[in-house]
PDB file of C-alpha atoms in Angstrom:
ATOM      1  CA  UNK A   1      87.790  22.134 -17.500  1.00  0.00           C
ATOM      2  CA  UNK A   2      86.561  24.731 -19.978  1.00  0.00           C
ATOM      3  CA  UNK A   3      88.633  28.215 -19.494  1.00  0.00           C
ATOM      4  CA  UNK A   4      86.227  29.839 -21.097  1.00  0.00           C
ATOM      5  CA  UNK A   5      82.711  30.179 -22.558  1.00  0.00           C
ATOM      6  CA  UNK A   6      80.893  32.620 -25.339  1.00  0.00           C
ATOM      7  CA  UNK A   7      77.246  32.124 -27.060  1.00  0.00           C
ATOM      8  CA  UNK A   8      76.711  33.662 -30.316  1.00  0.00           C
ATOM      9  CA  UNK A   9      74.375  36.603 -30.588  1.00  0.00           C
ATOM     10  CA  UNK A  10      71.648  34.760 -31.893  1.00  0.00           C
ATOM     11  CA  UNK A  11      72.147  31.727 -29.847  1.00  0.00           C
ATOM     12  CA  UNK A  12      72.771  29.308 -32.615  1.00  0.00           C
ATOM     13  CA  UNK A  13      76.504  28.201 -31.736  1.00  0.00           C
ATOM     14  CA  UNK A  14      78.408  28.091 -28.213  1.00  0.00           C
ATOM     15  CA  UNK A  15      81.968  28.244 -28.448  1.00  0.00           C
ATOM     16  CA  UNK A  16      84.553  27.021 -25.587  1.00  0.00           C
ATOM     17  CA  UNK A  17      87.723  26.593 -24.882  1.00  0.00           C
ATOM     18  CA  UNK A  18      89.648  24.718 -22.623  1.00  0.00           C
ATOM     19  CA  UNK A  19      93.466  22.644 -21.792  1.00  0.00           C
ATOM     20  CA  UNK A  20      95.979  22.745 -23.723  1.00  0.00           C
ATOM     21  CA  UNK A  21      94.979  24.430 -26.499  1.00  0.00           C
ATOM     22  CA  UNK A  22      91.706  23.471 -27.556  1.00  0.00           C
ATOM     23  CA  UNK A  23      89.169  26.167 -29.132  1.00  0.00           C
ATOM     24  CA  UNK A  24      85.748  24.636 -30.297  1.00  0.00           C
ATOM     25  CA  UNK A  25      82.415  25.463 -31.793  1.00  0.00           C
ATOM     26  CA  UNK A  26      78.819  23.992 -31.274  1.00  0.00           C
ATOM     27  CA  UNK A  27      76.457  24.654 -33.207  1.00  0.00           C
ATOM     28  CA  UNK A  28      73.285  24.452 -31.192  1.00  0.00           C
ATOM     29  CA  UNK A  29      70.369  22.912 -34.024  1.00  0.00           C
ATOM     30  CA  UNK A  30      72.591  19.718 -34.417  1.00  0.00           C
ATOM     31  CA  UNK A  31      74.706  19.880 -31.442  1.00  0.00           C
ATOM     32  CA  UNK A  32      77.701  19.325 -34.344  1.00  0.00           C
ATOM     33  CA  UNK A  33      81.070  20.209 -32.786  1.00  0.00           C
ATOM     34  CA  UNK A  34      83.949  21.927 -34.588  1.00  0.00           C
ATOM     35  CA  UNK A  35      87.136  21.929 -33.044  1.00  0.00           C
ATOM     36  CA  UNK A  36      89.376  25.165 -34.536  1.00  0.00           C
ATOM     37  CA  UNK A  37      93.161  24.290 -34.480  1.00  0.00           C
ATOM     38  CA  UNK A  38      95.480  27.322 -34.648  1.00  0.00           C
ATOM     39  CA  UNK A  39      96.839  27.790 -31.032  1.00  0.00           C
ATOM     40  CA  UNK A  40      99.693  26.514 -29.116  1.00  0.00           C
ATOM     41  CA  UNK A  41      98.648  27.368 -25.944  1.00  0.00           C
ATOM     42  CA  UNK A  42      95.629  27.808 -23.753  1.00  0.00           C
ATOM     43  CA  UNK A  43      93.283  30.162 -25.090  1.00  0.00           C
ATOM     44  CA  UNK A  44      91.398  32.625 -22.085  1.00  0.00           C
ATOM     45  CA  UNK A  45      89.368  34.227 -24.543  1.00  0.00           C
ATOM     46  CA  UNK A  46      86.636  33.218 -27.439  1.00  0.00           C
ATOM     47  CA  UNK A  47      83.846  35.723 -28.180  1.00  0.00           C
ATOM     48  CA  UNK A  48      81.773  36.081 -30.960  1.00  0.00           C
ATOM     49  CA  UNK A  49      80.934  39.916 -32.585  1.00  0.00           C
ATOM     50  CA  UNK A  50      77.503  41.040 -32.491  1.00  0.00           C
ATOM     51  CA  UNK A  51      77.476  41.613 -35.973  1.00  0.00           C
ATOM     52  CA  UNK A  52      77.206  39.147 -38.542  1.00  0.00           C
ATOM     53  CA  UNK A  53      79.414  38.431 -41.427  1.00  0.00           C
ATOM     54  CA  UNK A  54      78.283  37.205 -45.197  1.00  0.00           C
ATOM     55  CA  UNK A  55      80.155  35.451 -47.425  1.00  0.00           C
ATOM     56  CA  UNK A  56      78.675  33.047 -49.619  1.00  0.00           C
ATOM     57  CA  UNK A  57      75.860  31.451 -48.733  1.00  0.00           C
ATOM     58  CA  UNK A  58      77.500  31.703 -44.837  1.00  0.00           C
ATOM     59  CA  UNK A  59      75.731  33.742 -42.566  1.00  0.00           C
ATOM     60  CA  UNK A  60      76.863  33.887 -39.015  1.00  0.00           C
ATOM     61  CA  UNK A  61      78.542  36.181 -36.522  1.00  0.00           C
ATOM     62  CA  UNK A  62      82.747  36.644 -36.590  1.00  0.00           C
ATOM     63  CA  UNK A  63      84.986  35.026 -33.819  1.00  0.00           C
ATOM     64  CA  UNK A  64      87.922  36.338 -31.915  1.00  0.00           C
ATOM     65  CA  UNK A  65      90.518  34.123 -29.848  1.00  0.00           C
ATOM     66  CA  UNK A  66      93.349  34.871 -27.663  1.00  0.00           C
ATOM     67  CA  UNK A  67      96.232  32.888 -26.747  1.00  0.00           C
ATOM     68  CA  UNK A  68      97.708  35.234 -24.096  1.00  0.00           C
ATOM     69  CA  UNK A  69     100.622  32.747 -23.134  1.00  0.00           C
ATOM     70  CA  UNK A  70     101.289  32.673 -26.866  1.00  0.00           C
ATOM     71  CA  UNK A  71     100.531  36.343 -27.402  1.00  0.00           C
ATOM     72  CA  UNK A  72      98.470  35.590 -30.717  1.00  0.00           C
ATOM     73  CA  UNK A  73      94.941  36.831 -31.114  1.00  0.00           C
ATOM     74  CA  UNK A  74      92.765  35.597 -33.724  1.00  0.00           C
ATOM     75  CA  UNK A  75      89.726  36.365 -36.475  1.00  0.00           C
ATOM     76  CA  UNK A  76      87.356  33.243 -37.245  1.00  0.00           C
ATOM     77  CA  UNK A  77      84.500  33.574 -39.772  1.00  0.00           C
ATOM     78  CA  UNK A  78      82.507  31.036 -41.410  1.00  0.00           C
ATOM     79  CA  UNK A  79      83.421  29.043 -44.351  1.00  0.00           C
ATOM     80  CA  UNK A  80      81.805  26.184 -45.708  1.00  0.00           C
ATOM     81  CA  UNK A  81      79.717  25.763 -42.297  1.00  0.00           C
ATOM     82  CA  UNK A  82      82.959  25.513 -40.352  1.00  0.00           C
ATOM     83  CA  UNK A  83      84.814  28.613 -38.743  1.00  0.00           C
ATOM     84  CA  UNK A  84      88.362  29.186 -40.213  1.00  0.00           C
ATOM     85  CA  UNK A  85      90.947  31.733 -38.858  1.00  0.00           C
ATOM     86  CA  UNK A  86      90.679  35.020 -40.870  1.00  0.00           C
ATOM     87  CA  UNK A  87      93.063  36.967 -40.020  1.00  0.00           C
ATOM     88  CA  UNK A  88      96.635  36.211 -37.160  1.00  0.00           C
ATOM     89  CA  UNK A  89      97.574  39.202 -34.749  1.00  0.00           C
ATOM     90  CA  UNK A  90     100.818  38.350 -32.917  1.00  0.00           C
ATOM     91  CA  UNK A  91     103.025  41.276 -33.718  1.00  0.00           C
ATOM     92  CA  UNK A  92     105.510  41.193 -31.059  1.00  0.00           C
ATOM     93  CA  UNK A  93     108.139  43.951 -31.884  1.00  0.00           C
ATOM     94  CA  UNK A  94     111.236  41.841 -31.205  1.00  0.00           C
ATOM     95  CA  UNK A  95     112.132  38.184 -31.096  1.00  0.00           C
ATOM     96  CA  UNK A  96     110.885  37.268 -27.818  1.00  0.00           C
ATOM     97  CA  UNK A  97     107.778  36.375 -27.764  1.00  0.00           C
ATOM     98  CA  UNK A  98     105.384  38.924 -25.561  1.00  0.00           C
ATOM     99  CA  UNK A  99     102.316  37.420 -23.785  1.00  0.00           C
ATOM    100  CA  UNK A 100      98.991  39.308 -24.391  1.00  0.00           C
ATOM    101  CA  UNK A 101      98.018  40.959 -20.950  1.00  0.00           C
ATOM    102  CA  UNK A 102      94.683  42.166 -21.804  1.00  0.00           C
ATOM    103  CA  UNK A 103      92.576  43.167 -25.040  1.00  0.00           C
ATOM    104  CA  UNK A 104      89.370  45.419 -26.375  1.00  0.00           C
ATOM    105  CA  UNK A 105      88.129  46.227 -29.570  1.00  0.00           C
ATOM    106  CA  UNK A 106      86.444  49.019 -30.335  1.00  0.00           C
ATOM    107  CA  UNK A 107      82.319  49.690 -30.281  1.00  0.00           C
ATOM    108  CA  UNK A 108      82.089  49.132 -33.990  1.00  0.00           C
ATOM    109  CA  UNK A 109      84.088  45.753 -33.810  1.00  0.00           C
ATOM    110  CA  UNK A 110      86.449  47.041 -36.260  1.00  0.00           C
ATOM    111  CA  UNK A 111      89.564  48.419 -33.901  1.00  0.00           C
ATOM    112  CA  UNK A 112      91.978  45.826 -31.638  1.00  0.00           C
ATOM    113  CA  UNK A 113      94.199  47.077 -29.036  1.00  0.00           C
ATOM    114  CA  UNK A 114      96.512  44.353 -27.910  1.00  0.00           C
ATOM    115  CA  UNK A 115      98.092  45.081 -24.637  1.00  0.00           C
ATOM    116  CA  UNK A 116     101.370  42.930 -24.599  1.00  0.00           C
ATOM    117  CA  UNK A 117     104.669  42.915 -22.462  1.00  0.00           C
ATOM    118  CA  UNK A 118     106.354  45.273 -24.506  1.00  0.00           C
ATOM    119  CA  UNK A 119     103.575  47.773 -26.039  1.00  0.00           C
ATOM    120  CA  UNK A 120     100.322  47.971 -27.153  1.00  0.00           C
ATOM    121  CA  UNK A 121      99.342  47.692 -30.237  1.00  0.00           C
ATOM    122  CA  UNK A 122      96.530  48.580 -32.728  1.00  0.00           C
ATOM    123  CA  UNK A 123      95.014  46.363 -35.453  1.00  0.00           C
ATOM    124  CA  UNK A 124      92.270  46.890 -37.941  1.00  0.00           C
ATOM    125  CA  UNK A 125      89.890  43.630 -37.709  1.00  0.00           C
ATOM    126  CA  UNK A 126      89.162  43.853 -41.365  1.00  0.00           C
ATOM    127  CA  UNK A 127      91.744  44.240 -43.113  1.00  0.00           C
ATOM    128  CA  UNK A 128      93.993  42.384 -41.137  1.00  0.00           C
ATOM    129  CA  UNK A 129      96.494  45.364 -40.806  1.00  0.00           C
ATOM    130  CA  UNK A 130      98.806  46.660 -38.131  1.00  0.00           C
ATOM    131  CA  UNK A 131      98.068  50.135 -37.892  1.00  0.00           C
ATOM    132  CA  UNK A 132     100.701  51.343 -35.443  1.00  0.00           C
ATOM    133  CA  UNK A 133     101.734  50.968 -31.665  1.00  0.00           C
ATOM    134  CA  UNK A 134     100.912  53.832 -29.260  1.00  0.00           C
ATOM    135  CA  UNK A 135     103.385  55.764 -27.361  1.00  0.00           C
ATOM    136  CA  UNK A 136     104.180  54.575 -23.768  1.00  0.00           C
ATOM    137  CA  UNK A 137     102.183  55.541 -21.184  1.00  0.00           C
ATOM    138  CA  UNK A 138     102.725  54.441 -17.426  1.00  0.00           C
ATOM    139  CA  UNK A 139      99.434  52.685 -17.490  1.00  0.00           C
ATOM    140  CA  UNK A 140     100.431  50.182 -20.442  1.00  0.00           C
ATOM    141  CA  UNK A 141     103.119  48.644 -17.863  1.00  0.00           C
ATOM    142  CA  UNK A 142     101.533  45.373 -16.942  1.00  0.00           C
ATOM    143  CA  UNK A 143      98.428  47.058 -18.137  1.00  0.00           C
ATOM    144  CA  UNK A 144      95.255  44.894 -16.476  1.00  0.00           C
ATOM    145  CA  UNK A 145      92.826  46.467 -18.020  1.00  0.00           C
ATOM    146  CA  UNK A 146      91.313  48.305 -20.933  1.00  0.00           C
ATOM    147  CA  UNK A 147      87.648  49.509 -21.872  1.00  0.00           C
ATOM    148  CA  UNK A 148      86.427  50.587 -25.111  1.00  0.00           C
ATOM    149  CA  UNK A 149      84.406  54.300 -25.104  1.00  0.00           C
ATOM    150  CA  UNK A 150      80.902  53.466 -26.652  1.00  0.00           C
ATOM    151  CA  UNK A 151      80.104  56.262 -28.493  1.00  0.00           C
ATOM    152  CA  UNK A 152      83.571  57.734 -29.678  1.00  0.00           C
ATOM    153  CA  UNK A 153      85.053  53.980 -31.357  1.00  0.00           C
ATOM    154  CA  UNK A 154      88.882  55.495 -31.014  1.00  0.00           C
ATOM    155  CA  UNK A 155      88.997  56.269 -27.509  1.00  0.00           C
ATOM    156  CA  UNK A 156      90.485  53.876 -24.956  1.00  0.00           C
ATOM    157  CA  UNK A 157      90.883  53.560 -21.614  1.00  0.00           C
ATOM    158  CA  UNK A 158      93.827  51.760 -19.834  1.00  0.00           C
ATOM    159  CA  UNK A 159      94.279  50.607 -15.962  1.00  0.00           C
ATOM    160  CA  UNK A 160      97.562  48.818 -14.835  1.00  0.00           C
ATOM    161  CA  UNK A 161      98.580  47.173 -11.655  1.00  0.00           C
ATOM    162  CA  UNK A 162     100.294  50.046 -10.327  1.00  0.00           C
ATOM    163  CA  UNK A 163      97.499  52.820  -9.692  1.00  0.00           C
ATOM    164  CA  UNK A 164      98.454  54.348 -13.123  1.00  0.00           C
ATOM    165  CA  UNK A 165      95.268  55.183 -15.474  1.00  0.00           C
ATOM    166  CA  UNK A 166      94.842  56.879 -18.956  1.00  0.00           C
ATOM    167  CA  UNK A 167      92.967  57.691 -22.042  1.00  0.00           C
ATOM    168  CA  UNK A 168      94.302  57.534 -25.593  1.00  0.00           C
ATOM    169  CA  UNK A 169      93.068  57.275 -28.859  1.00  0.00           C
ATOM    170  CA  UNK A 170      94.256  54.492 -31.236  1.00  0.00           C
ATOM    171  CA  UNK A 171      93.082  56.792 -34.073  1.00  0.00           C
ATOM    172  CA  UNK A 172      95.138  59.694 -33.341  1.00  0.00           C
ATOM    173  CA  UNK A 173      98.177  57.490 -31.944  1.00  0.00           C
ATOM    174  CA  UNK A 174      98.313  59.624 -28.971  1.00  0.00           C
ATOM    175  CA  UNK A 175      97.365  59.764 -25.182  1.00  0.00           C
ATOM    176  CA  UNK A 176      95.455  61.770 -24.429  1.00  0.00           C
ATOM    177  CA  UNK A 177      95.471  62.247 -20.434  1.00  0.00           C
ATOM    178  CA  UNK A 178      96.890  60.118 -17.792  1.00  0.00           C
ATOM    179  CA  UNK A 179      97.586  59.910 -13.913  1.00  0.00           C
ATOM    180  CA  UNK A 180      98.340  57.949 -11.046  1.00  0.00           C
ATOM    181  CA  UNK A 181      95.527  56.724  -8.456  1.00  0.00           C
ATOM    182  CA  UNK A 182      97.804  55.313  -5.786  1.00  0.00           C
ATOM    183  CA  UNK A 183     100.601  52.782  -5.387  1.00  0.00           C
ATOM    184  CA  UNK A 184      98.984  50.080  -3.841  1.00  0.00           C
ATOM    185  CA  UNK A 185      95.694  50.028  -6.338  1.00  0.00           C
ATOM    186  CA  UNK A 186      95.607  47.263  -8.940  1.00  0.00           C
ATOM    187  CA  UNK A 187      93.254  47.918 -11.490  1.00  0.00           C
ATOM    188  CA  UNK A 188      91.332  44.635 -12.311  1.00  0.00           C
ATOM    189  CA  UNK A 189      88.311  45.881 -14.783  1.00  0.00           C
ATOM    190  CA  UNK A 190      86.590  48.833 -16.156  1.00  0.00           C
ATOM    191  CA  UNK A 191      83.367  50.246 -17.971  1.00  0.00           C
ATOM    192  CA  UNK A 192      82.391  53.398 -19.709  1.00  0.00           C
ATOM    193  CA  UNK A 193      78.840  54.564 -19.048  1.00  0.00           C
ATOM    194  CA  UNK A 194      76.369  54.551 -21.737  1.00  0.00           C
ATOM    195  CA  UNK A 195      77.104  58.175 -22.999  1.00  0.00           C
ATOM    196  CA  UNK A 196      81.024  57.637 -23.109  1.00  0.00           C
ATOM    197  CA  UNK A 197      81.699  59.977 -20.692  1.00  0.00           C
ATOM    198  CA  UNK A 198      81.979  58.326 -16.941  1.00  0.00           C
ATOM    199  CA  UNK A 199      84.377  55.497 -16.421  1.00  0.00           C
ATOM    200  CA  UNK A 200      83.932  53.174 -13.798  1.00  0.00           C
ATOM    201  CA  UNK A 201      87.321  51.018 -12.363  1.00  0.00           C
ATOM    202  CA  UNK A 202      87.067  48.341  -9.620  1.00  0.00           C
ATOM    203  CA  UNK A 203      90.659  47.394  -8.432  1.00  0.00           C
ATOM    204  CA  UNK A 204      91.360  44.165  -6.432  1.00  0.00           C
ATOM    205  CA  UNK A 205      90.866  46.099  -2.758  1.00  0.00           C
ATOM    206  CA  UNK A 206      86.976  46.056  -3.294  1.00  0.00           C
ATOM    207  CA  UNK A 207      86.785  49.923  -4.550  1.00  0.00           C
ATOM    208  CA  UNK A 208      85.027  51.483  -7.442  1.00  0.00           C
ATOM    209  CA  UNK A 209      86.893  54.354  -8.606  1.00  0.00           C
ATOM    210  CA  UNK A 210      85.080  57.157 -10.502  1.00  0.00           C
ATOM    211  CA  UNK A 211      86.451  59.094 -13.860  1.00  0.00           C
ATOM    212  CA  UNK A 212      84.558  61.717 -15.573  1.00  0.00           C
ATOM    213  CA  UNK A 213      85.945  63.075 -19.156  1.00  0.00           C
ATOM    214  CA  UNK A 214      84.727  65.922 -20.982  1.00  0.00           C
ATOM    215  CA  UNK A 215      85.461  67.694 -24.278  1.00  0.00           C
ATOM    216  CA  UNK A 216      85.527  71.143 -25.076  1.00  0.00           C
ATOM    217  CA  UNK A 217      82.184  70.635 -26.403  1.00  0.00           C
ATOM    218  CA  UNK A 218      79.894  67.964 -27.589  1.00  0.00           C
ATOM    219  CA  UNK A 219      80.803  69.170 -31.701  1.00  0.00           C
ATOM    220  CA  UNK A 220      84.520  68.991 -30.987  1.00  0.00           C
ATOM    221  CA  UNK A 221      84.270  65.861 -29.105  1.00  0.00           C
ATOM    222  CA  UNK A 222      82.474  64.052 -32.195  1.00  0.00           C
ATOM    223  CA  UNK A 223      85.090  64.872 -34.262  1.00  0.00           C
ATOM    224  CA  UNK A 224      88.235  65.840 -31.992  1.00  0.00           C
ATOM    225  CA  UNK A 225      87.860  64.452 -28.799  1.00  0.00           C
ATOM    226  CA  UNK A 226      89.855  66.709 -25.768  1.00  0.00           C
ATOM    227  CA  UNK A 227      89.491  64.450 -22.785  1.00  0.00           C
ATOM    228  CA  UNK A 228      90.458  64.971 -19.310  1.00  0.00           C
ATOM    229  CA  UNK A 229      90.405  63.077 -16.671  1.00  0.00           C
ATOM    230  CA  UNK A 230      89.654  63.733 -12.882  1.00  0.00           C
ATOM    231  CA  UNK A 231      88.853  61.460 -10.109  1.00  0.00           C
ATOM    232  CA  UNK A 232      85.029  62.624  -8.859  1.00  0.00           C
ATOM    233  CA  UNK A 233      83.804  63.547  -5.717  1.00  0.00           C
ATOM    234  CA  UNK A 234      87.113  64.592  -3.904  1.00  0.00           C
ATOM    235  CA  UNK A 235      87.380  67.915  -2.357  1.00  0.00           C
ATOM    236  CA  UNK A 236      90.732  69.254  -3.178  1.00  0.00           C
ATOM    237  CA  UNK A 237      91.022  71.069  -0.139  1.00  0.00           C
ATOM    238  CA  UNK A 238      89.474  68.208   2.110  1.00  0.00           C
ATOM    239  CA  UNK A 239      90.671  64.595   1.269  1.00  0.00           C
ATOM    240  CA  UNK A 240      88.547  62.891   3.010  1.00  0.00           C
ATOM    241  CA  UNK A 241      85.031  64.930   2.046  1.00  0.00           C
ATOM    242  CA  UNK A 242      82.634  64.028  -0.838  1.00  0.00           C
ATOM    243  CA  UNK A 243      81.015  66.626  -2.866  1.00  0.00           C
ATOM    244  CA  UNK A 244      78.024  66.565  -5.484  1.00  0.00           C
ATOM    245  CA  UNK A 245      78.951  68.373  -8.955  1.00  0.00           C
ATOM    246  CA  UNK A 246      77.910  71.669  -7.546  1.00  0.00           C
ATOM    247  CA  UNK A 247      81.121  71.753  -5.391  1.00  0.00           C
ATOM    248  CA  UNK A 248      78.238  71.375  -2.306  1.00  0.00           C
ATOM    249  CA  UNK A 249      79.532  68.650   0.513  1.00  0.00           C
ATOM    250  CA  UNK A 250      77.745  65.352   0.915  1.00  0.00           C
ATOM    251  CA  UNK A 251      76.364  63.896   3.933  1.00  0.00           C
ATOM    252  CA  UNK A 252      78.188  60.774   5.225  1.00  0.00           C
ATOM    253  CA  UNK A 253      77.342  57.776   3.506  1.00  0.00           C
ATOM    254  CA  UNK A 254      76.648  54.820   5.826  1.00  0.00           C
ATOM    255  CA  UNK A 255      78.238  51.701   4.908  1.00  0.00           C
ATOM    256  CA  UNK A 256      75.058  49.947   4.369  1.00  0.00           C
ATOM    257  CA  UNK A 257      71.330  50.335   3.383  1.00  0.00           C
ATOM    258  CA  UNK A 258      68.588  48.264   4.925  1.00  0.00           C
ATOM    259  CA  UNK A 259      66.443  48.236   1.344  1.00  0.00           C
ATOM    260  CA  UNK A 260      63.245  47.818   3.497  1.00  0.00           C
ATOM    261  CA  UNK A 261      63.348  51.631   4.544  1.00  0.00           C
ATOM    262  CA  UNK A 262      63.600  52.730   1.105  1.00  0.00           C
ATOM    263  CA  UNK A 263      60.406  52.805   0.031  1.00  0.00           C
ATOM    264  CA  UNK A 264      60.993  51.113  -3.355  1.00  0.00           C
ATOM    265  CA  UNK A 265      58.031  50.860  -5.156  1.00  0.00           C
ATOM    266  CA  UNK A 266      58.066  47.287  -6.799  1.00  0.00           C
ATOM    267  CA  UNK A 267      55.892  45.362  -8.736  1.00  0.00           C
ATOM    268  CA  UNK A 268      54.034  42.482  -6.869  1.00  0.00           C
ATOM    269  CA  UNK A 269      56.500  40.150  -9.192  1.00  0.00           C
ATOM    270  CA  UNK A 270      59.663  41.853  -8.345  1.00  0.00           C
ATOM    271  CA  UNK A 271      59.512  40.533  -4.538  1.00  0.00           C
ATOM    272  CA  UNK A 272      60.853  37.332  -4.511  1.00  0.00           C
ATOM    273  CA  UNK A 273      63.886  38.206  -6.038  1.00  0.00           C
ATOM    274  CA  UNK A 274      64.790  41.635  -4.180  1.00  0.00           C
ATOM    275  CA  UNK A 275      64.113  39.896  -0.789  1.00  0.00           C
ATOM    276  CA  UNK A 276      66.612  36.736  -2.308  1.00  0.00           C
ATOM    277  CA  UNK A 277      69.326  39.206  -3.235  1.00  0.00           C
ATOM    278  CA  UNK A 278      68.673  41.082   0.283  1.00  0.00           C
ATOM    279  CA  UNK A 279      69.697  37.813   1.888  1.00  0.00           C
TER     280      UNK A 279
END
């Protein structure tokens, strides 16, 4: 069975991997398949870049692999119509080999952070380089996951198993803030909102956890960013009371919303599939 599937940007190759160690390419016109031999082990990630990459008379978009069994990430780009590993990361820091436990790259596809057993790492995409390894932080211990900030490319954010959060930038080599959620919160995945300033965490209880960061000011954040971060809506004072941005209490949320007393107003086409996702 595959372990996991990527389309190109432009839809012209599919790329899949799948036991033991297989990684391959289709390219969609022919339906030609390419297998890419490099790995040992199983591969859980393939994903092309959204930008494309020349060389030659090549044109098509970069790939990026992961072994994290083997703890080896990979660079693909075309050569002579068949994908060909670029660049190897699998810097481990010691002998023993460290498994990969989770990996981003920055908005500008030009930044890796590896997230491995014993560190995390940084690597520059087109060079090839290691840049450095950033200091510890609670949150890289079996660190789950990490999210890339979309408008500032060196600012990360990290979320282990443990309840433990926290911002750093690669750039810099530093963290930048950091604290603990709770003991008994594993953080599973997380996404920056459009304007790089909210971060959004769902952990494997069912809850959405809510970050805001700020700067001292949107000039020094575009060149220096000062994050913070601070859980949202909780009333210092009252645990258990939600509050808008004003400070003001909430009303009680109910635990549901029957979408017909909402008063959406919905094109005649839009029907059908609101009342199938109400079901």
């Amino acid at each position: 069975p595959a372990a996991w599937v990527a389309f190109s940007p432009g839809g012209e190759f599919l790329s899949y991997t799948c036991e033991p160690s297989e990684v391959v390419v289709v390219a969609l016109k022919t339906m030609t398949a390419y297998s890419l031999e490099l790995h040992s082990s199983l591969v859980g990630l393939t994903s092309f870049f959204s930008s494309y990459y020349i060389s030659g008379t090549d044109f098509a978009p970069r790939l990026i692999t992961a072994s994290n069994e083997e703890g080896t990430a990979a660079i693909w780009e075309m050569e002579n119509y068949q994908y060909k590993p670029k660049y190897t990361f699998k810097q481990t820091g010691s002998a023993r080999r460290s498994k990969i436990q989770c990996l981003a790259w920055d908005a500008d596809e030009h930044l890796l952070v590896l997230a491995k057993s014993n560190g995390v790492f940084v690597f520059d995409m087109i060079t090839g380089e290691s840049l450095h390894t950033l200091p510890h932080s609670s949150a890289f211990d079996d660190c789950a996951c990490i999210a890339a900030n979309p408008v500032y490319r060196e600012v990360f954010f990290f979320g282990n198993s443990s309840g433990f959060v926290a911002i750093a930038d690669v750039s810099r080599n530093e963290i930048l803030t950091e604290m603990k959620c709770g003991d008994d919160i594993r953080f599973l995945d997380a996404v920056w909102s459009k304007d790089g300033q909210w971060i959004f965490a769902c952990d494997n209880a069912g809850s959405i956890s809510t970050f805001y960061t700020f700067g001292h000011d949107d000039v020094v954040r575009k060149t220096l960013p000062s994050f913070t971060l601070t859980e949202l809506f909780t009333d210092e004072k009252n645990p258990n009371l939600f509050v808008d941005h004003d400070d003001k209490p909430l009303p009680i949320q109910p635990r549901k919303y029957d979408i017909r007393n909402l008063n959406l107003a919905l094109m005649t086409l839009q029907t059908p599939y609101l009342r199938n996702c109400a079901i």
